[in-house]
C-alpha atoms as a PDB file:
ATOM      1  CA  UNK A   1      70.400 117.883 250.520  1.00  0.00           C
ATOM      2  CA  UNK A   2      67.188 118.170 248.570  1.00  0.00           C
ATOM      3  CA  UNK A   3      64.543 115.492 248.780  1.00  0.00           C
ATOM      4  CA  UNK A   4      61.935 114.968 246.139  1.00  0.00           C
ATOM      5  CA  UNK A   5      58.391 113.971 246.925  1.00  0.00           C
ATOM      6  CA  UNK A   6      56.651 111.981 244.274  1.00  0.00           C
ATOM      7  CA  UNK A   7      53.066 113.020 243.734  1.00  0.00           C
ATOM      8  CA  UNK A   8      50.560 110.299 242.902  1.00  0.00           C
ATOM      9  CA  UNK A   9      49.369 110.170 239.332  1.00  0.00           C
ATOM     10  CA  UNK A  10      45.794 111.485 239.425  1.00  0.00           C
ATOM     11  CA  UNK A  11      44.961 109.869 236.110  1.00  0.00           C
ATOM     12  CA  UNK A  12      45.308 106.355 237.524  1.00  0.00           C
ATOM     13  CA  UNK A  13      42.610 105.168 239.932  1.00  0.00           C
ATOM     14  CA  UNK A  14      43.993 104.611 243.416  1.00  0.00           C
ATOM     15  CA  UNK A  15      41.328 102.331 244.832  1.00  0.00           C
ATOM     16  CA  UNK A  16      39.295 100.432 242.331  1.00  0.00           C
ATOM     17  CA  UNK A  17      35.878  99.356 243.531  1.00  0.00           C
ATOM     18  CA  UNK A  18      33.953  96.657 241.721  1.00  0.00           C
ATOM     19  CA  UNK A  19      31.109  97.890 239.585  1.00  0.00           C
ATOM     20  CA  UNK A  20      28.125  96.159 238.142  1.00  0.00           C
ATOM     21  CA  UNK A  21      25.234  94.166 239.554  1.00  0.00           C
ATOM     22  CA  UNK A  22      27.334  91.738 241.612  1.00  0.00           C
ATOM     23  CA  UNK A  23      28.127  94.019 244.598  1.00  0.00           C
ATOM     24  CA  UNK A  24      24.509  95.146 244.851  1.00  0.00           C
ATOM     25  CA  UNK A  25      23.260  91.568 244.670  1.00  0.00           C
ATOM     26  CA  UNK A  26      25.634  90.525 247.465  1.00  0.00           C
ATOM     27  CA  UNK A  27      24.580  93.460 249.629  1.00  0.00           C
ATOM     28  CA  UNK A  28      20.877  92.804 249.068  1.00  0.00           C
ATOM     29  CA  UNK A  29      21.333  89.099 249.770  1.00  0.00           C
ATOM     30  CA  UNK A  30      23.145  89.888 253.000  1.00  0.00           C
ATOM     31  CA  UNK A  31      20.468  92.358 254.089  1.00  0.00           C
ATOM     32  CA  UNK A  32      17.700  89.846 253.358  1.00  0.00           C
ATOM     33  CA  UNK A  33      19.536  87.155 255.305  1.00  0.00           C
ATOM     34  CA  UNK A  34      19.799  89.481 258.313  1.00  0.00           C
ATOM     35  CA  UNK A  35      16.114  90.415 258.006  1.00  0.00           C
ATOM     36  CA  UNK A  36      15.099  86.739 257.890  1.00  0.00           C
ATOM     37  CA  UNK A  37      17.219  85.977 260.938  1.00  0.00           C
ATOM     38  CA  UNK A  38      15.658  88.921 262.812  1.00  0.00           C
ATOM     39  CA  UNK A  39      12.206  87.739 261.715  1.00  0.00           C
ATOM     40  CA  UNK A  40      12.858  84.315 263.222  1.00  0.00           C
ATOM     41  CA  UNK A  41      13.919  85.903 266.504  1.00  0.00           C
ATOM     42  CA  UNK A  42      11.146  88.529 266.703  1.00  0.00           C
ATOM     43  CA  UNK A  43       8.262  87.717 264.345  1.00  0.00           C
ATOM     44  CA  UNK A  44       5.820  90.061 266.112  1.00  0.00           C
ATOM     45  CA  UNK A  45       7.954  93.101 265.248  1.00  0.00           C
ATOM     46  CA  UNK A  46       8.130  92.121 261.576  1.00  0.00           C
ATOM     47  CA  UNK A  47       4.369  91.497 261.516  1.00  0.00           C
ATOM     48  CA  UNK A  48       3.567  94.891 263.069  1.00  0.00           C
ATOM     49  CA  UNK A  49       5.909  96.740 260.695  1.00  0.00           C
ATOM     50  CA  UNK A  50       4.436  94.928 257.699  1.00  0.00           C
ATOM     51  CA  UNK A  51       0.904  95.741 258.828  1.00  0.00           C
ATOM     52  CA  UNK A  52       1.800  99.375 259.459  1.00  0.00           C
ATOM     53  CA  UNK A  53       3.506  99.868 256.100  1.00  0.00           C
ATOM     54  CA  UNK A  54       0.628  98.155 254.308  1.00  0.00           C
ATOM     55  CA  UNK A  55      -1.921 100.290 256.147  1.00  0.00           C
ATOM     56  CA  UNK A  56      -0.163 103.552 255.315  1.00  0.00           C
ATOM     57  CA  UNK A  57       0.404 102.599 251.663  1.00  0.00           C
ATOM     58  CA  UNK A  58      -3.211 101.448 251.282  1.00  0.00           C
ATOM     59  CA  UNK A  59      -4.473 104.613 252.907  1.00  0.00           C
ATOM     60  CA  UNK A  60      -2.309 106.931 250.773  1.00  0.00           C
ATOM     61  CA  UNK A  61      -2.799 105.121 247.468  1.00  0.00           C
ATOM     62  CA  UNK A  62      -6.577 104.688 247.873  1.00  0.00           C
ATOM     63  CA  UNK A  63      -7.099 102.124 245.115  1.00  0.00           C
ATOM     64  CA  UNK A  64     -10.906 102.496 245.098  1.00  0.00           C
END
């Protein structure tokens, strides 16, 4: 008794993922919401990171 195995059609997409600006906007919105929540819980950490990033960028860019 011979059994046949059907191979998937490679021309048809198996898993379609949404494309366009909507998925990125949802991801960014979610990340910002989490960052705001973390900032409410630990504002000193956010302040130190912001100061540190600003210091390094200002030092490397040297706008004067």
